[in-house]
């Protein structure tokens, strides 16, 4: 398995997550429902390409990791033939197909999905995983799972704010001071990670469960401000995430989907040298891997780094997500839209405090 290796950084989520050796792609266990969800958006985008619809509107797919394929089909035909995805991404996907097929042997009931690695290009990332919604189970959940997740929602900010910190990993060796519910000691929810060149603090799921409506802002301030970045950079990061959340909020108002237990992934760079090399310029939207012919030629003529973003927001984890039937009376997923609205308000308050 020399084409896949352990994932370098992970804020929360499931085990058995891997990345390609070059770090550009990410593999994880998945469900058929998640594959179908990604396929639905990819086919929608493919239809726009075939009809030569090239408007500049921001789509929900722009907030999702690029879907490369799964064990059964490998690299999807749409990407191979007409999606015109960056050739470096396609090459990494082709290289890893035999390795992923080996993973499948003896695991007939498991499927792996291959996605863009959102951390690719970051040198010293801080990562935050936020679970969206107050309803954390779908119609297929067992009674015991339903009762357990209802209890989690009622006792945490999932119920009061429609979002909850699920996990985070920050570049810091300074243990923050914060009061958690039930007087949970802070050292029981934080693990110091010295496995790499830098020291990280990894906050487990009980950190987020220990926060309340009154202390959630303090929890987010630890992620955004407990670092050695200049005040100007910290403020820029918060402003960009605030803008991204508003744009994503508006996208979701236009999408007839149901997305249970999906998450928002926040990433920002702590390497000050990368900030300086990019003149502190952090675009709100990530460059699309879907390239037109002119962009492909420009890509060949430049040696600039692949990832020019210094922070990024993504919507992830669609194991319990689906597109709604056009006849469904629901216009959008209120469960997650409320959570994003609460996040926008909370980050606005932090910005007011540091301005």
Tab-separated table of C-alpha atoms in Angstrom:
chain	number	residue	atom	x	y	z
A	1	UNK	CA	0.000	0.000	0.000
A	2	UNK	CA	2.767	2.407	-0.908
A	3	UNK	CA	0.361	4.806	-2.647
A	4	UNK	CA	-1.722	5.494	0.469
A	5	UNK	CA	-0.611	6.636	3.880
A	6	UNK	CA	-2.164	7.722	7.180
A	7	UNK	CA	-3.954	11.067	7.122
A	8	UNK	CA	-1.675	13.771	8.542
A	9	UNK	CA	-4.351	15.847	10.285
A	10	UNK	CA	-7.942	15.183	11.292
A	11	UNK	CA	-10.180	17.275	13.551
A	12	UNK	CA	-12.916	14.660	13.964
A	13	UNK	CA	-14.619	11.945	11.968
A	14	UNK	CA	-14.115	8.256	11.354
A	15	UNK	CA	-11.105	5.920	11.423
A	16	UNK	CA	-9.636	4.315	8.287
A	17	UNK	CA	-9.019	7.688	6.627
A	18	UNK	CA	-5.987	7.813	4.343
A	19	UNK	CA	-4.304	10.116	1.854
A	20	UNK	CA	-2.152	9.668	-1.220
A	21	UNK	CA	1.594	9.979	-0.666
A	22	UNK	CA	1.657	13.402	-2.338
A	23	UNK	CA	-1.234	14.482	-0.094
A	24	UNK	CA	-3.536	15.652	-2.893
A	25	UNK	CA	-6.284	13.035	-2.422
A	26	UNK	CA	-8.158	11.653	0.567
A	27	UNK	CA	-9.804	8.223	0.932
A	28	UNK	CA	-12.407	7.265	3.532
A	29	UNK	CA	-15.072	4.678	4.197
A	30	UNK	CA	-18.397	5.738	2.740
A	31	UNK	CA	-21.999	4.710	2.093
A	32	UNK	CA	-23.948	4.326	-1.116
A	33	UNK	CA	-26.084	7.293	-0.060
A	34	UNK	CA	-23.009	9.531	0.127
A	35	UNK	CA	-21.804	8.319	-3.285
A	36	UNK	CA	-25.251	9.009	-4.757
A	37	UNK	CA	-25.225	12.518	-3.263
A	38	UNK	CA	-21.865	13.374	-4.810
A	39	UNK	CA	-22.894	11.813	-8.130
A	40	UNK	CA	-26.081	13.889	-8.253
A	41	UNK	CA	-24.146	17.149	-8.014
A	42	UNK	CA	-21.457	15.991	-10.421
A	43	UNK	CA	-24.066	15.025	-13.024
A	44	UNK	CA	-25.762	18.389	-12.540
A	45	UNK	CA	-22.459	20.163	-13.153
A	46	UNK	CA	-21.773	17.912	-16.150
A	47	UNK	CA	-25.090	18.937	-17.673
A	48	UNK	CA	-24.125	22.595	-17.323
A	49	UNK	CA	-20.800	21.931	-19.065
A	50	UNK	CA	-22.497	20.122	-21.947
A	51	UNK	CA	-24.995	22.962	-22.319
A	52	UNK	CA	-22.090	25.440	-22.123
A	53	UNK	CA	-23.603	27.205	-19.140
A	54	UNK	CA	-20.692	29.236	-17.801
A	55	UNK	CA	-22.222	31.716	-15.371
A	56	UNK	CA	-20.248	32.912	-12.382
A	57	UNK	CA	-22.763	32.072	-9.678
A	58	UNK	CA	-21.534	30.180	-6.651
A	59	UNK	CA	-23.004	26.675	-6.434
A	60	UNK	CA	-23.328	24.359	-3.452
A	61	UNK	CA	-20.845	22.043	-5.174
A	62	UNK	CA	-18.247	24.811	-4.858
A	63	UNK	CA	-18.339	24.252	-1.094
A	64	UNK	CA	-17.924	20.472	-1.343
A	65	UNK	CA	-14.673	18.498	-1.769
A	66	UNK	CA	-14.055	17.456	-5.372
A	67	UNK	CA	-15.442	13.952	-5.828
A	68	UNK	CA	-12.988	11.759	-7.752
A	69	UNK	CA	-14.667	8.360	-7.555
A	70	UNK	CA	-15.096	5.207	-5.493
A	71	UNK	CA	-13.838	1.634	-5.411
A	72	UNK	CA	-16.382	0.319	-7.870
A	73	UNK	CA	-16.010	2.843	-10.657
A	74	UNK	CA	-12.602	4.387	-9.997
A	75	UNK	CA	-12.162	7.811	-11.546
A	76	UNK	CA	-15.575	8.895	-12.785
A	77	UNK	CA	-16.081	9.100	-16.548
A	78	UNK	CA	-17.285	12.694	-16.263
A	79	UNK	CA	-13.961	13.778	-14.811
A	80	UNK	CA	-11.932	11.720	-17.275
A	81	UNK	CA	-13.708	12.811	-20.436
A	82	UNK	CA	-15.217	16.253	-20.134
A	83	UNK	CA	-14.845	17.626	-16.619
A	84	UNK	CA	-11.325	18.782	-17.452
A	85	UNK	CA	-10.076	18.366	-13.916
A	86	UNK	CA	-6.493	19.348	-13.190
A	87	UNK	CA	-4.345	16.566	-14.681
A	88	UNK	CA	-2.291	16.293	-11.479
A	89	UNK	CA	-5.443	15.303	-9.576
A	90	UNK	CA	-6.418	12.732	-12.198
A	91	UNK	CA	-2.932	11.217	-12.194
A	92	UNK	CA	-2.963	10.833	-8.410
A	93	UNK	CA	-6.404	9.202	-8.655
A	94	UNK	CA	-5.279	6.729	-11.333
A	95	UNK	CA	-2.164	5.834	-9.337
A	96	UNK	CA	-4.151	4.983	-6.238
A	97	UNK	CA	-6.902	2.872	-7.882
A	98	UNK	CA	-5.031	-0.480	-7.579
A	99	UNK	CA	-4.284	0.212	-3.924
A	100	UNK	CA	-7.914	1.004	-3.159
A	101	UNK	CA	-9.010	-2.156	-4.927
A	102	UNK	CA	-6.695	-4.125	-2.629
A	103	UNK	CA	-8.427	-2.521	0.345
A	104	UNK	CA	-11.724	-3.893	-0.899
A	105	UNK	CA	-10.539	-7.507	-0.734
A	106	UNK	CA	-12.108	-9.157	2.295
A	107	UNK	CA	-14.260	-6.076	2.929
A	108	UNK	CA	-17.209	-6.767	0.663
A	109	UNK	CA	-19.562	-4.643	2.747
A	110	UNK	CA	-17.273	-1.602	2.779
A	111	UNK	CA	-16.898	1.096	0.175
A	112	UNK	CA	-14.235	3.768	-0.053
A	113	UNK	CA	-14.679	7.180	-1.600
A	114	UNK	CA	-11.843	9.205	-3.120
A	115	UNK	CA	-11.996	12.976	-2.630
A	116	UNK	CA	-9.870	16.065	-2.942
A	117	UNK	CA	-7.782	16.437	0.221
A	118	UNK	CA	-8.842	19.830	1.551
A	119	UNK	CA	-5.622	20.094	3.583
A	120	UNK	CA	-3.377	19.740	0.535
A	121	UNK	CA	-0.961	22.659	0.250
A	122	UNK	CA	-1.169	23.738	3.883
A	123	UNK	CA	2.063	23.582	5.878
A	124	UNK	CA	0.756	24.160	9.406
A	125	UNK	CA	-3.049	23.970	9.337
A	126	UNK	CA	-5.490	24.493	12.178
A	127	UNK	CA	-8.693	22.490	11.639
A	128	UNK	CA	-12.201	22.795	13.065
A	129	UNK	CA	-15.068	20.349	12.477
A	130	UNK	CA	-18.571	21.659	13.257
A	131	UNK	CA	-21.581	19.345	13.166
A	132	UNK	CA	-24.665	21.068	11.755
A	133	UNK	CA	-28.288	20.718	12.802
A	134	UNK	CA	-30.306	19.857	15.889
A	135	UNK	CA	-31.625	16.655	14.313
A	136	UNK	CA	-28.713	14.206	14.195
A	137	UNK	CA	-30.380	11.033	12.873
A	138	UNK	CA	-32.253	10.036	9.730
A	139	UNK	CA	-35.324	7.850	9.236
A	140	UNK	CA	-33.193	4.676	9.123
A	141	UNK	CA	-31.771	5.105	12.639
A	142	UNK	CA	-32.629	2.463	15.233
A	143	UNK	CA	-34.679	3.442	18.272
A	144	UNK	CA	-31.641	3.226	20.536
A	145	UNK	CA	-29.540	5.417	18.227
A	146	UNK	CA	-32.382	7.898	17.907
A	147	UNK	CA	-32.751	8.189	21.678
A	148	UNK	CA	-28.991	8.561	22.165
A	149	UNK	CA	-28.655	11.311	19.555
A	150	UNK	CA	-31.754	13.140	20.793
A	151	UNK	CA	-30.100	13.243	24.223
A	152	UNK	CA	-26.858	14.605	22.713
A	153	UNK	CA	-28.806	17.316	20.904
A	154	UNK	CA	-30.823	18.311	23.974
A	155	UNK	CA	-27.746	18.565	26.198
A	156	UNK	CA	-25.447	20.450	23.795
A	157	UNK	CA	-25.413	23.428	21.452
A	158	UNK	CA	-26.759	21.145	18.715
A	159	UNK	CA	-30.149	21.731	20.294
A	160	UNK	CA	-29.785	25.380	21.296
A	161	UNK	CA	-27.825	26.723	18.293
A	162	UNK	CA	-28.172	24.018	15.627
A	163	UNK	CA	-24.404	23.521	15.552
A	164	UNK	CA	-21.772	21.904	17.764
A	165	UNK	CA	-17.987	21.749	17.742
A	166	UNK	CA	-17.251	18.121	16.911
A	167	UNK	CA	-13.471	18.351	17.133
A	168	UNK	CA	-10.592	20.664	16.402
A	169	UNK	CA	-6.826	20.650	16.082
A	170	UNK	CA	-4.798	23.807	16.597
A	171	UNK	CA	-1.113	24.648	16.317
A	172	UNK	CA	-0.338	25.575	19.906
A	173	UNK	CA	1.345	24.250	23.043
A	174	UNK	CA	-0.585	26.536	25.375
A	175	UNK	CA	-3.536	24.844	27.118
A	176	UNK	CA	-6.448	27.334	27.062
A	177	UNK	CA	-8.558	28.116	30.101
A	178	UNK	CA	-12.293	27.550	29.666
A	179	UNK	CA	-15.131	26.249	31.857
A	180	UNK	CA	-17.007	23.242	30.477
A	181	UNK	CA	-20.358	21.730	31.454
A	182	UNK	CA	-20.385	19.317	34.403
A	183	UNK	CA	-16.968	20.715	35.377
A	184	UNK	CA	-15.202	18.486	32.852
A	185	UNK	CA	-11.433	19.086	33.332
A	186	UNK	CA	-9.947	20.701	30.234
A	187	UNK	CA	-7.053	18.209	30.209
A	188	UNK	CA	-9.561	15.371	29.680
A	189	UNK	CA	-10.729	16.758	26.337
A	190	UNK	CA	-7.335	17.813	24.943
A	191	UNK	CA	-4.486	15.650	23.704
A	192	UNK	CA	-1.048	17.123	23.035
A	193	UNK	CA	0.267	15.885	19.685
A	194	UNK	CA	4.047	16.050	19.305
A	195	UNK	CA	4.241	13.433	16.556
A	196	UNK	CA	5.339	15.926	13.886
A	197	UNK	CA	7.701	18.874	13.775
A	198	UNK	CA	5.136	21.130	15.484
A	199	UNK	CA	3.063	20.816	18.633
A	200	UNK	CA	-0.697	20.539	18.143
A	201	UNK	CA	-3.574	20.466	20.590
A	202	UNK	CA	-6.289	18.007	19.554
A	203	UNK	CA	-9.728	18.642	21.097
A	204	UNK	CA	-12.022	15.604	21.162
A	205	UNK	CA	-15.810	15.519	20.824
A	206	UNK	CA	-16.342	16.029	24.553
A	207	UNK	CA	-14.885	19.530	24.317
A	208	UNK	CA	-17.754	20.591	22.055
A	209	UNK	CA	-20.284	18.716	24.165
A	210	UNK	CA	-19.029	20.608	27.206
A	211	UNK	CA	-19.770	24.005	25.663
A	212	UNK	CA	-23.064	25.836	26.161
A	213	UNK	CA	-24.903	28.597	24.353
A	214	UNK	CA	-23.075	31.015	26.658
A	215	UNK	CA	-19.570	29.561	26.197
A	216	UNK	CA	-19.595	28.511	22.519
A	217	UNK	CA	-18.078	31.857	21.532
A	218	UNK	CA	-15.151	31.208	23.873
A	219	UNK	CA	-14.671	27.803	22.265
A	220	UNK	CA	-14.524	29.338	18.793
A	221	UNK	CA	-12.132	32.050	20.000
A	222	UNK	CA	-9.718	29.306	21.048
A	223	UNK	CA	-9.696	28.032	17.468
A	224	UNK	CA	-9.343	31.396	15.763
A	225	UNK	CA	-7.202	33.332	18.254
A	226	UNK	CA	-5.116	30.858	20.299
A	227	UNK	CA	-2.134	31.057	17.915
A	228	UNK	CA	0.914	33.161	17.095
A	229	UNK	CA	-0.504	34.879	14.010
A	230	UNK	CA	-0.581	38.661	13.856
A	231	UNK	CA	-3.819	40.380	14.868
A	232	UNK	CA	-4.268	41.593	11.288
A	233	UNK	CA	-4.154	38.000	9.980
A	234	UNK	CA	-6.498	36.706	12.683
A	235	UNK	CA	-9.011	39.402	11.763
A	236	UNK	CA	-8.695	38.650	8.038
A	237	UNK	CA	-9.313	34.936	8.695
A	238	UNK	CA	-12.455	35.699	10.710
A	239	UNK	CA	-13.729	38.168	8.101
A	240	UNK	CA	-13.219	35.654	5.292
A	241	UNK	CA	-15.016	32.882	7.162
A	242	UNK	CA	-17.856	35.279	7.961
A	243	UNK	CA	-18.189	36.107	4.247
A	244	UNK	CA	-17.993	32.434	3.261
A	245	UNK	CA	-20.704	31.461	5.728
A	246	UNK	CA	-23.032	34.115	4.297
A	247	UNK	CA	-22.368	32.881	0.742
A	248	UNK	CA	-22.913	29.254	1.766
A	249	UNK	CA	-26.091	30.224	3.631
A	250	UNK	CA	-27.470	31.787	0.447
A	251	UNK	CA	-26.494	28.720	-1.600
A	252	UNK	CA	-28.352	26.416	0.774
A	253	UNK	CA	-31.510	28.519	0.519
A	254	UNK	CA	-31.563	27.589	-3.188
A	255	UNK	CA	-30.990	23.826	-2.721
A	256	UNK	CA	-33.711	21.241	-2.120
A	257	UNK	CA	-31.640	18.849	-0.035
A	258	UNK	CA	-31.813	17.034	3.276
A	259	UNK	CA	-28.436	16.778	4.972
A	260	UNK	CA	-28.452	15.025	8.330
A	261	UNK	CA	-25.269	15.153	10.427
A	262	UNK	CA	-23.170	16.920	7.795
A	263	UNK	CA	-20.298	19.111	8.955
A	264	UNK	CA	-18.467	22.320	8.194
A	265	UNK	CA	-14.691	22.083	7.971
A	266	UNK	CA	-12.702	25.238	8.760
A	267	UNK	CA	-8.998	25.336	7.823
A	268	UNK	CA	-6.436	28.107	8.117
A	269	UNK	CA	-2.672	28.341	7.687
A	270	UNK	CA	-0.375	29.072	10.632
A	271	UNK	CA	2.814	29.239	8.555
A	272	UNK	CA	3.615	32.950	8.441
A	273	UNK	CA	6.047	32.393	5.552
A	274	UNK	CA	3.181	31.222	3.330
A	275	UNK	CA	1.188	34.300	4.290
A	276	UNK	CA	4.127	36.511	3.351
A	277	UNK	CA	4.859	34.655	0.086
A	278	UNK	CA	1.249	35.203	-1.006
A	279	UNK	CA	1.280	38.860	0.098
A	280	UNK	CA	-1.356	38.067	2.745
A	281	UNK	CA	-3.858	37.552	-0.090
A	282	UNK	CA	-6.447	34.941	0.884
A	283	UNK	CA	-9.244	34.573	-1.716
A	284	UNK	CA	-12.711	33.894	-0.326
A	285	UNK	CA	-13.400	31.106	-2.840
A	286	UNK	CA	-11.070	28.216	-3.672
A	287	UNK	CA	-9.831	27.824	-7.228
A	288	UNK	CA	-11.960	25.234	-8.995
A	289	UNK	CA	-10.177	22.058	-10.181
A	290	UNK	CA	-12.521	22.156	-13.186
A	291	UNK	CA	-10.395	23.969	-15.751
A	292	UNK	CA	-11.304	25.422	-19.110
A	293	UNK	CA	-8.818	25.232	-21.989
A	294	UNK	CA	-7.344	28.691	-21.350
A	295	UNK	CA	-6.824	27.916	-17.671
A	296	UNK	CA	-5.160	24.604	-18.579
A	297	UNK	CA	-2.647	26.453	-20.768
A	298	UNK	CA	-1.986	28.970	-18.005
A	299	UNK	CA	-1.517	26.105	-15.534
A	300	UNK	CA	1.160	24.626	-17.786
A	301	UNK	CA	2.969	27.971	-18.071
A	302	UNK	CA	3.220	28.695	-14.357
A	303	UNK	CA	5.110	27.108	-11.496
A	304	UNK	CA	3.034	28.757	-8.770
A	305	UNK	CA	1.957	26.602	-5.838
A	306	UNK	CA	-1.178	24.517	-6.350
A	307	UNK	CA	-3.109	25.852	-3.356
A	308	UNK	CA	-3.157	29.633	-3.119
A	309	UNK	CA	-5.697	29.739	-0.307
A	310	UNK	CA	-4.609	30.455	3.229
A	311	UNK	CA	-7.949	29.484	4.748
A	312	UNK	CA	-10.923	27.496	3.536
A	313	UNK	CA	-14.485	26.516	4.431
A	314	UNK	CA	-16.054	23.290	3.168
A	315	UNK	CA	-19.282	21.357	3.658
A	316	UNK	CA	-18.472	17.668	4.252
A	317	UNK	CA	-19.840	14.289	5.411
A	318	UNK	CA	-22.895	13.314	3.363
A	319	UNK	CA	-23.553	9.756	4.550
A	320	UNK	CA	-27.086	10.837	5.506
A	321	UNK	CA	-27.706	13.417	2.773
A	322	UNK	CA	-29.936	13.363	-0.284
A	323	UNK	CA	-31.482	15.582	-2.918
A	324	UNK	CA	-35.183	16.106	-2.330
A	325	UNK	CA	-37.804	15.275	-4.895
A	326	UNK	CA	-39.027	18.412	-6.737
A	327	UNK	CA	-42.517	17.765	-5.340
A	328	UNK	CA	-41.276	17.810	-1.730
A	329	UNK	CA	-42.819	20.854	0.035
A	330	UNK	CA	-39.531	21.701	1.771
A	331	UNK	CA	-37.693	24.487	-0.064
A	332	UNK	CA	-34.374	23.986	1.754
A	333	UNK	CA	-32.880	22.200	4.757
A	334	UNK	CA	-33.883	24.368	7.693
A	335	UNK	CA	-31.997	22.047	10.063
A	336	UNK	CA	-28.566	23.104	8.764
A	337	UNK	CA	-29.466	26.616	7.602
A	338	UNK	CA	-30.330	27.562	11.197
A	339	UNK	CA	-26.935	26.304	12.340
A	340	UNK	CA	-25.074	28.396	9.780
A	341	UNK	CA	-27.129	31.453	10.755
A	342	UNK	CA	-26.117	30.937	14.398
A	343	UNK	CA	-22.470	30.619	13.348
A	344	UNK	CA	-22.647	33.855	11.353
A	345	UNK	CA	-23.990	35.679	14.412
A	346	UNK	CA	-21.351	34.197	16.734
A	347	UNK	CA	-18.438	35.058	14.444
A	348	UNK	CA	-19.879	38.571	14.039
A	349	UNK	CA	-19.691	38.957	17.819
A	350	UNK	CA	-16.049	37.805	17.860
A	351	UNK	CA	-15.194	40.270	15.091
A	352	UNK	CA	-16.825	43.093	17.053
A	353	UNK	CA	-14.745	42.182	20.104
A	354	UNK	CA	-11.377	42.156	18.324
A	355	UNK	CA	-11.953	45.195	16.087
